[in-house]
Short mmCIF file of C-alpha atoms and ligand atoms in Angstrom, two decimals:
data_model
loop_
_atom_site.label_atom_id
_atom_site.label_comp_id
_atom_site.label_asym_id
_atom_site.label_seq_id
_atom_site.Cartn_x
_atom_site.Cartn_y
_atom_site.Cartn_z
CA UNK A 138 90.46 233.50 61.00
CA UNK A 139 89.28 234.94 57.38
CA UNK A 140 90.77 237.31 55.63
CA UNK A 141 89.45 239.48 52.87
CA UNK A 142 91.90 240.76 50.20
CA UNK A 143 91.04 243.98 48.66
CA UNK A 144 93.43 245.47 46.54
CA UNK A 145 95.77 246.82 48.58
CA UNK A 146 94.68 245.90 52.28
CA UNK A 147 93.82 242.81 53.76
CA UNK A 148 90.22 243.01 56.29
CA UNK A 149 91.28 239.48 59.48
CA UNK A 150 88.09 238.60 60.57
CA UNK A 151 88.51 236.55 63.71
CA UNK A 152 91.24 236.40 66.85
CA UNK A 153 93.10 239.42 65.88
CA UNK A 154 96.19 238.34 67.74
CA UNK A 155 98.01 236.04 65.20
CA UNK A 156 97.81 238.11 62.19
CA UNK A 157 98.45 242.01 64.27
CA UNK A 158 101.45 240.89 65.93
CA UNK A 159 102.76 239.70 62.40
CA UNK A 160 101.95 242.70 60.79
CA UNK A 161 103.63 244.80 63.64
CA UNK A 162 106.17 242.40 62.98
CA UNK A 163 106.96 243.73 59.52
CA UNK A 164 106.79 246.56 59.94
CA UNK A 165 108.91 249.10 61.19
CA UNK A 166 106.70 251.61 62.14
CA UNK A 167 109.34 255.07 64.23
CA UNK A 168 106.19 255.38 66.92
CA UNK A 169 102.76 254.16 67.57
CA UNK A 170 99.87 256.22 68.22
CA UNK A 171 96.43 254.43 69.73
CA UNK A 172 93.56 256.29 69.78
CA UNK A 173 90.78 255.47 71.86
CA UNK A 174 87.64 256.49 73.59
CA UNK A 175 86.86 256.39 77.46
CA UNK A 176 84.54 253.56 76.68
CA UNK A 177 87.10 251.54 74.84
CA UNK A 178 90.28 252.48 76.48
CA UNK A 179 87.90 250.24 79.75
CA UNK A 180 87.31 247.84 77.32
CA UNK A 181 89.05 247.54 74.20
CA UNK A 182 92.30 248.39 74.99
CA UNK A 183 93.41 246.10 78.12
CA UNK A 184 92.37 243.10 75.11
CA UNK A 185 94.68 244.57 72.67
CA UNK A 186 98.10 244.96 74.61
CA UNK A 187 97.29 241.13 76.35
CA UNK A 188 96.96 240.03 72.84
CA UNK A 189 100.06 242.12 71.07
CA UNK A 190 103.83 243.25 71.63
CA UNK A 191 103.16 247.22 71.65
CA UNK A 192 105.39 247.84 74.06
CA UNK A 193 105.92 251.77 73.34
CA UNK A 194 102.97 253.24 72.17
CA UNK A 195 101.28 256.72 73.53
CA UNK A 196 97.38 256.60 74.09
CA UNK A 197 95.56 259.65 72.77
CA UNK A 198 92.32 259.18 73.99
CA UNK A 199 89.13 261.67 72.96
CA UNK A 200 85.69 261.67 74.22
CA UNK A 201 83.28 259.18 72.44
CA UNK A 202 79.71 260.30 71.20
CA UNK A 203 79.24 262.05 67.72
CA UNK A 204 79.13 265.33 69.06
CA UNK A 205 82.77 265.12 69.20
CA UNK A 206 83.97 263.80 65.91
CA UNK A 207 84.87 267.39 65.11
CA UNK A 208 87.66 269.71 64.25
CA UNK A 209 88.36 270.14 67.68
CA UNK A 210 89.53 266.35 68.40
CA UNK A 211 90.87 266.34 65.54
CA UNK A 212 93.02 268.99 66.70
CA UNK A 213 93.59 267.95 70.19
CA UNK A 214 94.69 264.10 68.00
CA UNK A 215 96.94 265.89 65.87
CA UNK A 216 98.64 267.86 68.91
CA UNK A 217 99.67 265.07 70.68
CA UNK A 218 101.42 263.11 67.68
CA UNK A 219 103.11 266.66 67.08
CA UNK A 220 104.26 266.81 70.82
CA UNK A 221 105.17 263.52 70.64
CA UNK A 222 107.59 264.82 67.55
CA UNK A 223 106.01 261.84 65.23
CA UNK A 224 107.17 261.60 62.12
CA UNK A 225 105.64 260.47 58.80
CA UNK A 226 107.12 257.07 59.62
CA UNK A 227 104.36 256.22 61.84
CA UNK A 228 101.17 254.02 63.10
CA UNK A 229 97.98 255.63 64.21
CA UNK A 230 95.82 252.79 65.59
CA UNK A 231 92.19 253.09 65.70
CA UNK A 232 90.09 251.08 68.02
CA UNK A 233 87.13 252.09 68.57
CA UNK A 234 83.75 252.23 66.79
CA UNK A 235 82.74 254.38 63.57
CA UNK A 236 83.76 257.67 64.53
CA UNK A 237 86.89 257.20 65.40
CA UNK A 238 87.77 255.10 62.55
CA UNK A 239 85.87 257.48 60.72
CA UNK A 240 87.80 260.30 62.28
CA UNK A 241 91.33 258.91 63.57
CA UNK A 242 91.50 257.34 59.61
CA UNK A 243 90.58 261.30 58.47
CA UNK A 244 93.28 262.40 61.14
CA UNK A 245 96.59 259.70 60.14
CA UNK A 246 95.46 260.75 56.21
CA UNK A 247 96.00 264.43 56.73
CA UNK A 248 99.22 264.82 59.39
CA UNK A 249 102.38 265.26 57.42
CA UNK A 250 100.68 264.48 54.39
CA UNK A 251 99.97 260.97 54.98
CA UNK A 252 100.93 258.28 57.81
CA UNK A 253 100.21 254.55 58.11
CA UNK A 254 97.04 253.87 60.43
CA UNK A 255 95.10 250.68 60.67
CA UNK A 256 91.40 249.91 61.82
CA UNK A 257 90.15 247.57 65.35
CA UNK A 258 86.74 248.06 65.13
CA UNK A 259 85.00 247.67 68.59
CA UNK A 260 81.43 248.16 67.26
CA UNK A 261 78.90 245.40 65.18
CA UNK A 262 78.36 248.40 62.77
CA UNK A 263 82.06 249.83 62.48
CA UNK A 264 82.58 246.13 61.64
CA UNK A 265 80.25 245.49 58.71
CA UNK A 266 80.07 249.16 57.84
CA UNK A 267 82.48 251.85 58.25
CA UNK A 268 85.89 249.86 58.21
CA UNK A 269 85.56 249.37 54.67
CA UNK A 270 84.96 251.27 52.33
CA UNK A 271 87.86 253.75 52.92
CA UNK A 272 85.65 256.61 54.07
CA UNK A 273 87.17 258.45 56.13
CA UNK A 274 86.00 262.28 57.78
CA UNK A 275 84.51 263.87 60.08
CA UNK A 276 81.23 266.48 60.91
CA UNK A 277 81.62 270.34 60.13
CA UNK A 278 79.27 273.28 60.12
CA UNK A 279 76.62 270.83 61.34
CA UNK A 280 76.79 268.55 58.37
CA UNK A 281 77.64 264.77 59.02
CA UNK A 282 80.73 263.79 57.01
CA UNK A 283 80.92 267.16 55.59
CA UNK A 284 84.80 267.13 55.55
CA UNK A 285 86.67 264.42 54.74
CA UNK A 286 88.79 262.14 51.96
CA UNK A 287 89.19 258.30 50.39
CA UNK A 288 92.44 256.70 51.81
CA UNK A 289 92.76 252.74 52.53
CA UNK A 290 94.30 251.70 55.94
CA UNK A 291 97.33 249.11 55.61
CA UNK A 292 94.86 246.55 57.59
CA UNK A 293 91.71 245.44 59.09
CA UNK A 294 91.17 243.39 62.39
CA UNK A 295 87.44 242.44 63.23
CA UNK A 296 87.11 240.66 65.92
CA UNK A 297 83.86 240.03 67.82
CA UNK A 298 85.44 240.20 70.95
CA UNK A 299 84.83 243.57 71.61
CA UNK A 300 81.29 242.93 70.93
CA UNK A 301 80.84 241.31 74.65
CA UNK A 302 81.06 244.96 76.05
CA UNK A 303 78.91 246.36 73.87
CA UNK A 304 75.44 248.40 75.06
CA UNK A 305 72.14 246.00 72.72
CA UNK A 306 71.60 249.04 71.48
CA UNK A 307 74.77 249.73 69.79
CA UNK A 308 74.48 245.77 68.62
CA UNK A 309 70.89 246.36 67.09
CA UNK A 310 72.50 249.43 65.42
CA UNK A 311 74.84 247.27 64.02
CA UNK A 312 72.88 244.95 62.86
CA UNK A 313 70.75 247.48 60.92
CA UNK A 314 73.72 247.75 57.97
CA UNK A 315 73.56 243.91 58.62
CA UNK A 316 70.08 243.27 57.16
CA UNK A 317 70.44 246.03 54.43
CA UNK A 318 73.60 243.78 52.83
CA UNK A 319 70.86 240.84 53.10
CA UNK A 320 67.75 242.72 51.55
CA UNK A 321 70.00 244.74 48.99
CA UNK A 322 72.53 241.48 47.54
CA UNK A 323 72.38 237.87 49.75
CA UNK A 324 69.44 236.51 50.21
CA UNK A 325 70.46 233.59 51.79
CA UNK A 326 72.34 236.78 54.38
CA UNK A 327 68.63 237.39 54.78
CA UNK A 328 67.06 234.17 55.86
CA UNK A 329 69.67 233.74 58.13
CA UNK A 330 68.94 237.53 60.24
CA UNK A 331 65.14 236.12 60.29
CA UNK A 332 65.51 233.65 62.51
CA UNK A 333 67.77 235.06 64.73
CA UNK A 334 65.73 235.95 68.28
CA UNK A 335 67.90 236.67 70.57
CA UNK A 336 71.12 239.09 69.71
CA UNK A 337 73.26 237.85 72.84
CA UNK A 338 73.52 234.40 71.04
CA UNK A 339 74.91 234.88 67.75
CA UNK A 340 77.65 233.79 65.73
CA UNK A 341 78.50 237.29 64.51
CA UNK A 342 81.37 235.75 62.49
CA UNK A 343 78.79 233.88 60.57
CA UNK A 344 76.86 236.89 59.88
CA UNK A 345 79.91 239.53 59.21
CA UNK A 346 81.80 237.78 56.97
CA UNK A 347 79.40 237.95 54.52
CA UNK A 348 77.99 241.23 55.40
CA UNK A 349 82.13 242.27 54.22
CA UNK A 350 81.80 240.23 51.08
CA UNK A 351 78.63 242.03 49.88
CA UNK A 352 80.42 245.69 51.18
CA UNK A 353 84.11 244.50 49.08
CA UNK A 354 81.99 243.54 46.37
CA UNK A 355 79.98 246.86 45.88
CA UNK A 356 82.88 248.85 47.03
CA UNK A 357 85.55 247.97 44.92
CA UNK A 358 83.29 248.04 41.48
CA UNK A 359 82.23 251.89 41.82
CA UNK A 360 84.67 253.41 45.05
CA UNK A 361 83.40 256.48 44.27
CA UNK A 362 79.48 255.87 44.22
CA UNK A 363 78.92 256.21 40.67
CA UNK A 364 76.33 253.66 40.05
CA UNK A 365 76.31 250.70 42.00
CA UNK A 366 77.84 251.68 46.15
CA UNK A 367 74.18 253.66 45.65
CA UNK A 368 72.83 250.38 46.63
CA UNK A 369 73.93 250.81 50.38
CA UNK A 370 71.91 253.50 50.07
CA UNK A 371 68.79 250.91 50.82
CA UNK A 372 66.66 252.38 53.88
CA UNK A 373 68.55 255.48 54.16
CA UNK A 374 66.58 258.34 52.34
CA UNK A 375 63.74 258.18 54.60
CA UNK A 376 66.10 256.56 57.34
CA UNK A 377 68.50 259.49 57.54
CA UNK A 378 65.04 261.94 57.80
CA UNK A 379 63.90 260.36 60.14
CA UNK A 380 67.72 260.14 62.19
CA UNK A 381 68.10 264.06 62.02
CA UNK A 382 64.41 264.26 62.71
CA UNK A 383 65.08 262.25 66.07
CA UNK A 384 68.03 263.78 66.79
CA UNK A 385 66.20 267.45 67.66
CA UNK A 386 63.97 265.44 69.90
CA UNK A 387 64.00 264.71 73.23
CA UNK A 388 64.33 261.22 72.06
CA UNK A 389 67.32 260.57 69.38
CA UNK A 390 67.68 257.28 67.74
CA UNK A 391 70.75 255.19 66.44
CA UNK A 392 71.56 255.24 63.16
CA UNK A 393 70.48 251.73 63.08
CA UNK A 394 67.13 252.25 64.92
CA UNK A 395 65.89 255.41 62.09
CA UNK A 396 67.70 253.25 59.11
CA UNK A 397 65.39 250.17 60.40
CA UNK A 398 62.26 252.33 60.19
CA UNK A 399 64.02 253.28 56.52
CA UNK A 400 64.20 250.36 55.39
CA UNK A 401 60.27 248.95 56.12
CA UNK A 402 59.00 252.28 54.79
CA UNK A 403 61.70 252.42 51.38
CA UNK A 404 60.32 247.98 51.14
CA UNK A 405 56.98 249.64 51.28
CA UNK A 406 57.58 252.09 48.13
CA UNK A 407 59.49 248.84 46.52
CA UNK A 408 56.06 247.68 46.14
CA UNK A 409 54.60 250.34 44.60
CA UNK A 410 57.15 251.25 42.10
CA UNK A 411 59.02 248.03 41.38
CA UNK A 412 57.66 244.42 41.85
CA UNK A 413 58.60 243.26 45.33
CA UNK A 414 55.64 241.18 46.44
CA UNK A 415 53.14 242.18 49.59
CA UNK A 416 54.44 239.12 51.40
CA UNK A 417 58.06 239.69 51.23
CA UNK A 418 57.56 243.15 52.36
CA UNK A 419 55.48 241.96 55.31
CA UNK A 420 58.25 239.60 55.71
CA UNK A 421 60.79 242.63 56.36
CA UNK A 422 58.48 244.83 58.15
CA UNK A 423 57.33 241.94 60.92
CA UNK A 424 61.63 241.06 61.72
CA UNK A 425 62.30 244.60 61.61
CA UNK A 426 59.68 245.52 64.21
CA UNK A 427 60.22 242.75 66.59
CA UNK A 428 63.83 243.46 66.81
CA UNK A 429 63.60 247.25 66.91
CA UNK A 430 59.83 248.79 67.83
CA UNK A 431 58.04 251.22 66.28
CA UNK A 432 59.59 254.75 66.36
CA UNK A 433 56.42 257.09 66.89
CA UNK A 434 55.83 258.67 62.85
CA UNK A 435 52.83 261.03 63.25
CA UNK A 436 51.68 262.89 60.12
CA UNK A 437 52.61 266.43 61.58
CA UNK A 438 56.06 265.40 60.76
CA UNK A 439 55.80 264.30 57.31
CA UNK A 440 56.29 267.22 56.37
CA UNK A 441 59.55 267.77 57.98
CA UNK A 442 60.66 265.02 56.49
CA UNK A 443 59.51 265.04 53.52
CA UNK A 444 61.88 268.84 53.32
CA UNK A 445 64.77 266.74 54.66
CA UNK A 446 64.77 263.88 51.93
CA UNK A 447 64.57 267.02 49.59
CA UNK A 448 67.49 268.11 50.49
CA UNK A 449 69.71 264.81 50.12
CA UNK A 450 72.71 264.89 48.85
CA UNK A 451 72.37 261.62 46.99
CA UNK A 452 69.34 263.70 44.97
CA UNK A 453 69.67 265.14 41.53
CA UNK A 454 67.39 267.09 39.26
CA UNK A 455 65.05 268.19 42.38
CA UNK A 456 63.98 264.25 42.48
CA UNK A 457 64.40 262.35 45.87
CA UNK A 458 66.67 259.58 45.13
CA UNK A 459 66.36 256.09 46.26
CA UNK A 460 66.94 252.30 46.42
CA UNK A 461 64.59 250.28 46.45
CA UNK A 462 63.92 245.93 46.52
CA UNK A 463 63.00 244.04 43.33
CA UNK A 464 63.07 240.69 45.62
CA UNK A 465 64.49 240.15 48.98
CA UNK A 466 68.46 240.19 47.81
CA UNK A 467 68.72 242.05 44.89
CA UNK A 468 68.33 246.16 44.58
CA UNK A 469 68.33 248.54 41.98
CA UNK A 470 69.14 252.30 42.27
CA UNK A 471 67.73 255.33 41.48
CA UNK A 472 64.02 254.89 41.67
CA UNK A 473 61.86 257.77 41.94
CA UNK A 474 58.54 258.17 43.17
CA UNK A 475 55.70 260.87 44.29
CA UNK A 476 55.63 262.68 47.22
CA UNK A 477 52.05 261.28 48.20
CA UNK A 478 53.62 257.42 48.15
CA UNK A 479 56.71 258.70 50.21
CA UNK A 480 54.05 260.01 52.67
CA UNK A 481 51.73 256.53 51.78
CA UNK A 482 54.84 254.40 53.09
CA UNK A 483 55.08 256.45 56.57
CA UNK A 484 51.13 255.61 57.07
CA UNK A 485 51.71 252.33 56.54
CA UNK A 486 54.89 252.65 58.78
CA UNK A 487 53.15 253.80 61.44
CA UNK A 488 49.70 251.23 60.63
CA UNK A 489 52.52 248.66 61.12
N1 NAD B 100 83.33 255.53 57.18
C1 NAD B 100 81.97 255.01 56.80
O1 NAD B 100 82.06 254.01 55.47
C2 NAD B 100 80.89 255.18 57.83
C3 NAD B 100 80.03 253.97 57.56
C4 NAD B 100 78.52 253.74 58.52
C5 NAD B 100 79.43 255.03 59.24
N2 NAD B 100 80.30 255.81 59.91
C6 NAD B 100 80.61 256.49 60.99
O2 NAD B 100 80.27 255.89 61.88
C7 NAD B 100 80.18 256.39 62.70
C8 NAD B 100 79.24 255.89 63.96
O3 NAD B 100 79.83 254.56 64.54
P1 NAD B 100 79.18 253.73 65.66
O4 NAD B 100 77.88 253.20 65.57
O5 NAD B 100 80.05 252.79 65.41
O6 NAD B 100 79.48 254.16 66.66
P2 NAD B 100 80.35 255.04 67.49
O7 NAD B 100 81.83 255.22 67.21
O8 NAD B 100 80.07 256.53 68.64
O9 NAD B 100 80.50 254.21 68.71
C9 NAD B 100 79.07 253.87 69.33
C10 NAD B 100 78.95 253.85 71.33
O10 NAD B 100 79.71 252.07 71.78
C11 NAD B 100 80.85 252.49 72.31
N3 NAD B 100 82.18 251.64 72.43
C12 NAD B 100 83.26 251.41 71.16
N4 NAD B 100 83.32 249.60 71.43
C13 NAD B 100 83.04 249.48 72.15
C14 NAD B 100 82.63 248.42 73.25
N5 NAD B 100 83.33 246.82 72.34
N6 NAD B 100 82.64 248.13 74.41
C15 NAD B 100 82.13 249.07 74.72
N7 NAD B 100 81.09 250.25 74.29
C16 NAD B 100 81.89 250.77 72.99
C17 NAD B 100 81.45 253.97 71.72
O11 NAD B 100 82.40 255.31 72.97
C18 NAD B 100 80.61 254.98 72.05
O12 NAD B 100 79.80 255.54 72.68
C19 NAD B 100 79.00 258.11 62.84
O13 NAD B 100 80.30 258.44 62.71
C20 NAD B 100 78.67 257.06 61.18
O14 NAD B 100 79.18 258.60 59.99
C21 NAD B 100 80.92 255.53 58.67
ZN1 ZN B 101 74.14 253.30 57.15
#
């Protein structure tokens, strides 16, 4: 068990039984609500019940998937709390991936001007990314995460036990964020990752902990993304465009699959704009291709992809904003390049 302490809450990594029971014993909540979806109800809720003394609680079930991360589902959650006469002394437990963490946290943070919540992430992505950094929210008018706020949970309990039932595709999706953390800030972590061949035989704690340490360092220095937090956008400028593009196609990609492709392209850009060596770029590309395969990015997609990149909220003064690498393990923010170089990076990826 490892505890990572942030300014006003702790992240417990490892078996959650001891720390969660202690947390519950030390608090006096009037009611407890557990938010699940159909998958976490089936696979994670029984583990939670088996290990804790949560005799009295209400279960709120929502439908899984990004398409339900919206105001309608929030209404359902708030209504359930209202019907149960939830006062301001209740606790909300978010048991699920990033969708439940973001949306359950948002509902808790706004219900009666805010009640306590804890995060129990159950996907690799939520373990290493969405459970830390205090961003809560929902999608609105087709814009991802457009309504929300920053608010800290009372605690986070990360237990890789939940990953046993997570589909491999979702594991790969979360791994992309760990790869990103290694590439932007921790060469040792990257070296550990690149030796992994079989994703079913990984000691996840040894990757989750350094990954969280990096995100913690970054969000503590720059909670509102004024500067260093932007390093976490590595791979995301081109990756988000690929993700949005794929979403409209018949073969949508997971977030991590798109970000993996984006990281290959932005690693290439780092050789053009910064001093990353070709050998380092090849090392990144060959590992990512081995794990994720290759998404087909045809020349005819380029103009759409560039248009999507130009709409990115991270841009300023009409220029596409990138985070790039100076070497493996070190990132630099607010980088720009010619459109032609962005196209070249897509061609580089397509030709690998
Ligand atoms: N707040 C942040 O800083 C932040 C950062 C990154 C991503 N996000 C958000 O996170 C969301 C994506 O999160 P995600 O990738 O965890 O997706 P998700 O929450 O949709 O979960 C993926 C799928 O896995 C299922 N699942 C969850 N745990 C399981 C388990 N243990 N066993 C079997 N199935 C399980 C879910 O039901 C779902 O079908 C996006 O909405 C994104 O915007 C937020
Ligand atoms: Zn991401």
